[in-house]
Amino acid sequence: MTRTAISPRLAIRIFCSTDDNVGAVSTPDVPRPADVPDDGSVEWPEGWLVREVVETGSTNADLLARAESAADRTVLRADHQIAGRGRLNRFWEAPAGANLLCSILFRTVPADPGELTRRVGLAVVDAAHTLAGVHASLKWPNDVLVDGGKLAGILAQRAPNGVVVVGVGVNLGWAPEGAARLAGIGPQAMLAGVLRAFDALPVDVSLRYRERLGTLGQRVRIERPAGDLVGTAIDVDGEGRLVVLDECAISHRIDVGDVTHLRPA
């Protein structure tokens, strides 16, 4: 079974975060894995401003610090992060150069800011298929899974001026035990694929999101301050909340909780 802390509503705080099985290890001295190719000169798609650094604290924090000045669709990719943030504010790192670790700044924000993370999640799913022939799915609200193992996680934050920064971690050359990865694909190639896939998404992604959402139809347990909820995930509403039908046939709309996919009874 898999679990992640979630909240699709967007405020100044983190509203979607995950670190389970995505770079959740402190290994700053681990060398770049041998099967991670040197991407060389990657051609970035038009309309994106991509900056790359060898090491930083957190790509999300760096772009949030530039929320007043950075252009829309600015992207920051790092070979290594030493203060990456994940679920429950935990710090996490991956071996330098192994995985895609990046953040995207959006100055143009839709009425439902959570749509940005849904779009980024779909872009990762589509890029994985295009580059590696892998059929990935989404775990609500925006983790990316392959055969139940976590391939990618997304963390989004909003600055006081309304700018949204969406951070993405995709396992490529390294993954912790039980997770998925796309071996043989370099971070730059994956990033370029994600950006192209993002641009190719339709205006309305609600149907695509439902189609790729592997949580729907699953029995889930949601840990909440008011008590655990067990039921079947049957839908997502217009605000991105998960609709869960409990064992008494009562529906609940969930926007915050710790979600676990349960094995069939």
mmCIF file of C-alpha atoms in Angstrom:
data_model
loop_
_atom_site.group_PDB
_atom_site.id
_atom_site.type_symbol
_atom_site.label_atom_id
_atom_site.label_comp_id
_atom_site.label_asym_id
_atom_site.label_seq_id
_atom_site.Cartn_x
_atom_site.Cartn_y
_atom_site.Cartn_z
ATOM 1 C CA MET A 1 0.000 0.000 0.000
ATOM 2 C CA THR A 2 1.114 3.577 -0.598
ATOM 3 C CA ARG A 3 0.450 6.746 1.313
ATOM 4 C CA THR A 4 1.002 10.449 1.043
ATOM 5 C CA ALA A 5 -0.014 13.623 2.837
ATOM 6 C CA ILE A 6 -2.239 15.765 0.659
ATOM 7 C CA SER A 7 -4.087 19.030 0.417
ATOM 8 C CA PRO A 8 -5.123 20.359 -3.004
ATOM 9 C CA ARG A 9 -6.084 23.788 -1.676
ATOM 10 C CA LEU A 10 -3.416 26.409 -2.227
ATOM 11 C CA ALA A 11 -2.373 29.011 0.340
ATOM 12 C CA ILE A 12 0.891 30.618 1.398
ATOM 13 C CA ARG A 13 1.808 27.272 2.914
ATOM 14 C CA ILE A 14 2.661 24.044 1.110
ATOM 15 C CA PHE A 15 -0.540 22.564 -0.310
ATOM 16 C CA CYS A 16 0.745 19.492 -2.115
ATOM 17 C CA SER A 17 3.850 17.732 -0.898
ATOM 18 C CA THR A 18 5.441 14.349 -0.924
ATOM 19 C CA ASP A 19 8.711 12.705 -0.122
ATOM 20 C CA ASP A 20 7.791 9.045 0.212
ATOM 21 C CA ASN A 21 10.055 7.124 -2.185
ATOM 22 C CA VAL A 22 11.268 10.231 -4.022
ATOM 23 C CA GLY A 23 14.832 10.995 -3.103
ATOM 24 C CA ALA A 24 14.173 10.358 0.577
ATOM 25 C CA VAL A 25 17.756 9.787 1.620
ATOM 26 C CA SER A 26 20.715 11.869 2.781
ATOM 27 C CA THR A 27 23.611 10.819 0.580
ATOM 28 C CA PRO A 28 25.548 13.957 -0.458
ATOM 29 C CA ASP A 29 28.757 12.000 -1.089
ATOM 30 C CA VAL A 30 27.234 9.363 -3.362
ATOM 31 C CA PRO A 31 28.635 9.701 -6.904
ATOM 32 C CA ARG A 32 26.467 10.158 -9.962
ATOM 33 C CA PRO A 33 25.095 6.706 -10.902
ATOM 34 C CA ALA A 34 26.775 5.173 -13.918
ATOM 35 C CA ASP A 35 23.528 4.664 -15.847
ATOM 36 C CA VAL A 36 22.571 8.341 -15.824
ATOM 37 C CA PRO A 37 23.550 9.644 -19.272
ATOM 38 C CA ASP A 38 25.212 12.963 -19.911
ATOM 39 C CA ASP A 39 22.422 14.855 -21.644
ATOM 40 C CA GLY A 40 24.867 17.225 -23.320
ATOM 41 C CA SER A 41 23.173 20.175 -24.963
ATOM 42 C CA VAL A 42 19.427 19.802 -24.582
ATOM 43 C CA GLU A 43 17.203 22.107 -26.585
ATOM 44 C CA TRP A 44 14.602 23.609 -24.278
ATOM 45 C CA PRO A 45 11.126 24.187 -25.690
ATOM 46 C CA GLU A 46 10.175 27.756 -26.483
ATOM 47 C CA GLY A 47 8.456 29.823 -23.829
ATOM 48 C CA TRP A 48 10.439 28.472 -20.866
ATOM 49 C CA LEU A 49 13.367 30.160 -19.131
ATOM 50 C CA VAL A 50 15.529 27.326 -17.785
ATOM 51 C CA ARG A 51 18.390 27.880 -15.362
ATOM 52 C CA GLU A 52 20.602 25.064 -14.074
ATOM 53 C CA VAL A 53 22.850 24.927 -11.007
ATOM 54 C CA VAL A 54 25.132 22.261 -9.603
ATOM 55 C CA GLU A 55 23.872 22.546 -6.033
ATOM 56 C CA THR A 56 21.418 24.599 -4.023
ATOM 57 C CA GLY A 57 19.450 24.402 -0.824
ATOM 58 C CA SER A 58 15.988 24.098 -2.363
ATOM 59 C CA THR A 59 14.864 24.983 -5.868
ATOM 60 C CA ASN A 60 11.430 25.863 -4.529
ATOM 61 C CA ALA A 61 12.887 28.235 -1.951
ATOM 62 C CA ASP A 62 15.148 29.829 -4.565
ATOM 63 C CA LEU A 63 12.264 30.608 -6.922
ATOM 64 C CA LEU A 64 10.012 31.798 -4.102
ATOM 65 C CA ALA A 65 12.748 34.260 -3.175
ATOM 66 C CA ARG A 66 12.515 35.614 -6.738
ATOM 67 C CA ALA A 67 8.718 35.762 -6.794
ATOM 68 C CA GLU A 68 8.699 39.521 -7.356
ATOM 69 C CA SER A 69 11.137 39.543 -10.274
ATOM 70 C CA ALA A 70 11.299 36.171 -12.029
ATOM 71 C CA ALA A 71 9.525 35.774 -15.351
ATOM 72 C CA ASP A 72 6.517 33.550 -15.814
ATOM 73 C CA ARG A 73 7.509 29.930 -16.554
ATOM 74 C CA THR A 74 10.975 30.268 -15.066
ATOM 75 C CA VAL A 75 12.478 26.846 -14.340
ATOM 76 C CA LEU A 76 15.321 26.054 -11.927
ATOM 77 C CA ARG A 77 16.990 22.633 -12.069
ATOM 78 C CA ALA A 78 19.666 21.464 -9.634
ATOM 79 C CA ASP A 79 21.945 18.435 -9.753
ATOM 80 C CA HIS A 80 21.812 18.319 -5.966
ATOM 81 C CA GLN A 81 19.645 19.826 -3.226
ATOM 82 C CA ILE A 82 20.802 19.996 0.372
ATOM 83 C CA ALA A 83 17.615 21.376 1.900
ATOM 84 C CA GLY A 84 14.848 19.881 -0.211
ATOM 85 C CA ARG A 85 11.463 19.837 1.481
ATOM 86 C CA GLY A 86 8.954 17.049 1.320
ATOM 87 C CA ARG A 87 5.964 15.715 3.190
ATOM 88 C CA LEU A 88 5.561 17.056 6.744
ATOM 89 C CA ASN A 89 8.445 19.486 6.123
ATOM 90 C CA ARG A 90 10.970 16.655 6.122
ATOM 91 C CA PHE A 91 14.296 17.307 4.474
ATOM 92 C CA TRP A 92 15.396 14.975 1.721
ATOM 93 C CA GLU A 93 18.204 14.539 -0.769
ATOM 94 C CA ALA A 94 19.096 12.284 -3.678
ATOM 95 C CA PRO A 95 22.541 11.397 -5.031
ATOM 96 C CA ALA A 96 23.971 14.316 -6.989
ATOM 97 C CA GLY A 97 23.001 14.266 -10.655
ATOM 98 C CA ALA A 98 20.879 11.143 -10.352
ATOM 99 C CA ASN A 99 17.307 12.432 -10.580
ATOM 100 C CA LEU A 100 15.319 15.319 -11.938
ATOM 101 C CA LEU A 101 15.049 17.929 -9.178
ATOM 102 C CA CYS A 102 13.478 21.148 -10.365
ATOM 103 C CA SER A 103 10.929 23.858 -9.701
ATOM 104 C CA ILE A 104 8.732 25.882 -12.041
ATOM 105 C CA LEU A 105 7.495 29.401 -11.309
ATOM 106 C CA PHE A 106 4.063 30.325 -12.611
ATOM 107 C CA ARG A 107 3.095 33.979 -12.619
ATOM 108 C CA THR A 108 -0.067 33.291 -14.605
ATOM 109 C CA VAL A 109 -2.210 31.352 -12.134
ATOM 110 C CA PRO A 110 -5.661 29.891 -12.913
ATOM 111 C CA ALA A 111 -8.696 30.533 -10.724
ATOM 112 C CA ASP A 112 -8.065 27.127 -9.147
ATOM 113 C CA PRO A 113 -4.307 27.181 -8.420
ATOM 114 C CA GLY A 114 -4.371 23.438 -7.778
ATOM 115 C CA GLU A 115 -4.851 22.981 -11.508
ATOM 116 C CA LEU A 116 -1.148 23.759 -11.961
ATOM 117 C CA THR A 117 -0.056 20.744 -9.950
ATOM 118 C CA ARG A 118 -2.540 18.541 -11.773
ATOM 119 C CA ARG A 119 -1.085 19.753 -15.066
ATOM 120 C CA VAL A 120 2.492 19.148 -13.942
ATOM 121 C CA GLY A 121 1.559 15.661 -12.754
ATOM 122 C CA LEU A 122 -0.040 14.872 -16.102
ATOM 123 C CA ALA A 123 3.029 16.237 -17.896
ATOM 124 C CA VAL A 124 5.274 13.837 -15.948
ATOM 125 C CA VAL A 125 2.978 10.920 -16.820
ATOM 126 C CA ASP A 126 3.012 11.850 -20.510
ATOM 127 C CA ALA A 127 6.785 12.432 -20.590
ATOM 128 C CA ALA A 128 7.419 9.038 -18.980
ATOM 129 C CA HIS A 129 5.399 7.399 -21.729
ATOM 130 C CA THR A 130 7.027 9.391 -24.537
ATOM 131 C CA LEU A 131 10.610 8.942 -23.358
ATOM 132 C CA ALA A 132 10.503 5.474 -21.834
ATOM 133 C CA GLY A 133 7.277 3.817 -22.982
ATOM 134 C CA VAL A 134 6.199 3.603 -19.341
ATOM 135 C CA HIS A 135 2.515 3.673 -18.427
ATOM 136 C CA ALA A 136 2.375 5.709 -15.219
ATOM 137 C CA SER A 137 -0.656 6.794 -13.219
ATOM 138 C CA LEU A 138 -1.445 9.547 -10.737
ATOM 139 C CA LYS A 139 -2.075 9.047 -7.055
ATOM 140 C CA TRP A 140 -4.320 11.772 -5.735
ATOM 141 C CA PRO A 141 -3.641 14.553 -5.898
ATOM 142 C CA ASN A 142 -0.399 14.436 -7.921
ATOM 143 C CA ASP A 143 2.057 11.675 -7.061
ATOM 144 C CA VAL A 144 3.151 9.625 -10.069
ATOM 145 C CA LEU A 145 3.234 5.834 -9.722
ATOM 146 C CA VAL A 146 4.437 2.959 -11.886
ATOM 147 C CA ASP A 147 3.092 -0.457 -10.887
ATOM 148 C CA GLY A 148 2.417 0.891 -7.395
ATOM 149 C CA GLY A 149 5.940 2.261 -6.902
ATOM 150 C CA LYS A 150 6.451 5.996 -6.666
ATOM 151 C CA LEU A 151 8.179 7.504 -9.666
ATOM 152 C CA ALA A 152 7.684 11.187 -8.895
ATOM 153 C CA GLY A 153 6.379 13.595 -6.304
ATOM 154 C CA ILE A 154 5.265 17.193 -6.502
ATOM 155 C CA LEU A 155 5.385 19.994 -3.970
ATOM 156 C CA ALA A 156 3.777 23.387 -4.595
ATOM 157 C CA GLN A 157 3.881 26.657 -2.679
ATOM 158 C CA ARG A 158 2.409 30.088 -3.181
ATOM 159 C CA ALA A 159 4.160 33.384 -2.556
ATOM 160 C CA PRO A 160 2.405 36.350 -0.901
ATOM 161 C CA ASN A 161 2.091 38.078 -4.297
ATOM 162 C CA GLY A 162 0.181 35.102 -5.743
ATOM 163 C CA VAL A 163 3.018 33.512 -7.713
ATOM 164 C CA VAL A 164 2.975 29.707 -7.582
ATOM 165 C CA VAL A 165 6.101 27.545 -7.525
ATOM 166 C CA VAL A 166 5.697 23.860 -8.336
ATOM 167 C CA GLY A 167 8.587 21.581 -7.404
ATOM 168 C CA VAL A 168 9.076 18.214 -9.106
ATOM 169 C CA GLY A 169 11.246 15.232 -8.191
ATOM 170 C CA VAL A 170 11.453 12.318 -10.640
ATOM 171 C CA ASN A 171 13.467 9.154 -9.953
ATOM 172 C CA LEU A 172 15.784 8.467 -12.871
ATOM 173 C CA GLY A 173 19.241 7.110 -12.060
ATOM 174 C CA TRP A 174 18.430 6.252 -8.455
ATOM 175 C CA ALA A 175 15.425 5.333 -6.357
ATOM 176 C CA PRO A 176 14.972 4.019 -2.832
ATOM 177 C CA GLU A 177 13.835 0.459 -2.289
ATOM 178 C CA GLY A 178 10.295 -0.148 -3.491
ATOM 179 C CA ALA A 179 10.164 2.924 -5.712
ATOM 180 C CA ALA A 180 10.151 3.232 -9.495
ATOM 181 C CA ARG A 181 12.665 4.974 -11.734
ATOM 182 C CA LEU A 182 13.282 5.659 -15.422
ATOM 183 C CA ALA A 183 16.757 4.234 -15.930
ATOM 184 C CA GLY A 184 18.794 5.532 -18.848
ATOM 185 C CA ILE A 185 17.126 8.951 -19.016
ATOM 186 C CA GLY A 186 19.062 12.002 -17.878
ATOM 187 C CA PRO A 187 17.585 14.864 -15.818
ATOM 188 C CA GLN A 188 17.822 17.395 -18.657
ATOM 189 C CA ALA A 189 16.111 15.129 -21.158
ATOM 190 C CA MET A 190 13.360 14.387 -18.647
ATOM 191 C CA LEU A 191 12.858 18.062 -17.880
ATOM 192 C CA ALA A 192 12.620 18.945 -21.565
ATOM 193 C CA GLY A 193 10.090 16.144 -22.005
ATOM 194 C CA VAL A 194 7.995 17.370 -19.075
ATOM 195 C CA LEU A 195 7.956 20.951 -20.382
ATOM 196 C CA ARG A 196 6.927 19.821 -23.869
ATOM 197 C CA ALA A 197 4.219 17.581 -22.424
ATOM 198 C CA PHE A 198 2.939 20.461 -20.281
ATOM 199 C CA ASP A 199 2.599 22.652 -23.369
ATOM 200 C CA ALA A 200 0.732 19.886 -25.215
ATOM 201 C CA LEU A 201 -1.984 19.518 -22.584
ATOM 202 C CA PRO A 202 -5.524 20.584 -23.544
ATOM 203 C CA VAL A 203 -7.158 23.703 -22.148
ATOM 204 C CA ASP A 204 -9.391 21.593 -19.904
ATOM 205 C CA VAL A 205 -7.478 18.770 -18.222
ATOM 206 C CA SER A 206 -10.226 17.578 -15.893
ATOM 207 C CA LEU A 207 -11.101 14.527 -18.010
ATOM 208 C CA ARG A 208 -7.435 13.613 -18.563
ATOM 209 C CA TYR A 209 -6.772 13.928 -14.842
ATOM 210 C CA ARG A 210 -9.628 11.558 -13.989
ATOM 211 C CA GLU A 211 -8.471 9.078 -16.643
ATOM 212 C CA ARG A 212 -4.929 9.000 -15.231
ATOM 213 C CA LEU A 213 -5.962 9.069 -11.565
ATOM 214 C CA GLY A 214 -5.264 5.587 -10.264
ATOM 215 C CA THR A 215 -6.771 6.455 -6.870
ATOM 216 C CA LEU A 216 -10.301 6.367 -8.271
ATOM 217 C CA GLY A 217 -11.949 3.063 -7.504
ATOM 218 C CA GLN A 218 -9.418 2.278 -4.779
ATOM 219 C CA ARG A 219 -10.212 1.582 -1.164
ATOM 220 C CA VAL A 220 -8.437 4.269 0.840
ATOM 221 C CA ARG A 221 -7.799 5.227 4.409
ATOM 222 C CA ILE A 222 -7.528 8.935 5.161
ATOM 223 C CA GLU A 223 -6.020 10.019 8.444
ATOM 224 C CA ARG A 224 -7.551 13.297 9.610
ATOM 225 C CA PRO A 225 -7.485 15.272 12.850
ATOM 226 C CA ALA A 226 -11.165 14.421 13.285
ATOM 227 C CA GLY A 227 -10.480 10.708 12.871
ATOM 228 C CA ASP A 228 -9.663 8.182 10.167
ATOM 229 C CA LEU A 229 -11.964 7.691 7.205
ATOM 230 C CA VAL A 230 -12.069 4.410 5.284
ATOM 231 C CA GLY A 231 -13.958 4.101 2.049
ATOM 232 C CA THR A 232 -13.759 4.028 -1.730
ATOM 233 C CA ALA A 233 -12.472 6.953 -3.779
ATOM 234 C CA ILE A 234 -15.171 7.583 -6.365
ATOM 235 C CA ASP A 235 -14.434 11.009 -7.868
ATOM 236 C CA VAL A 236 -12.652 14.352 -7.669
ATOM 237 C CA ASP A 237 -14.756 17.507 -7.596
ATOM 238 C CA GLY A 238 -14.213 20.780 -9.430
ATOM 239 C CA GLU A 239 -11.879 22.061 -6.709
ATOM 240 C CA GLY A 240 -9.695 18.972 -6.803
ATOM 241 C CA ARG A 241 -11.100 17.435 -3.614
ATOM 242 C CA LEU A 242 -11.257 13.666 -3.416
ATOM 243 C CA VAL A 243 -14.772 12.275 -3.050
ATOM 244 C CA VAL A 244 -14.801 9.201 -0.814
ATOM 245 C CA LEU A 245 -17.804 6.950 -0.199
ATOM 246 C CA ASP A 246 -17.557 5.469 3.278
ATOM 247 C CA GLU A 247 -18.835 2.090 4.422
ATOM 248 C CA CYS A 248 -22.188 3.615 5.379
ATOM 249 C CA ALA A 249 -22.646 4.936 1.820
ATOM 250 C CA ILE A 250 -22.017 8.546 2.934
ATOM 251 C CA SER A 251 -19.856 10.648 0.622
ATOM 252 C CA HIS A 252 -17.091 12.903 1.929
ATOM 253 C CA ARG A 253 -15.134 15.606 0.083
ATOM 254 C CA ILE A 254 -11.545 15.529 1.294
ATOM 255 C CA ASP A 255 -9.075 18.363 0.856
ATOM 256 C CA VAL A 256 -6.578 17.589 3.643
ATOM 257 C CA GLY A 257 -5.442 14.281 5.070
ATOM 258 C CA ASP A 258 -2.907 11.474 4.966
ATOM 259 C CA VAL A 259 -4.027 9.049 2.268
ATOM 260 C CA THR A 260 -3.221 5.343 2.057
ATOM 261 C CA HIS A 261 -4.173 3.081 -0.830
ATOM 262 C CA LEU A 262 -5.488 -0.105 0.795
ATOM 263 C CA ARG A 263 -5.126 -3.565 -0.632
ATOM 264 C CA PRO A 264 -8.416 -5.206 -1.649
ATOM 265 C CA ALA A 265 -10.127 -6.900 1.278
#
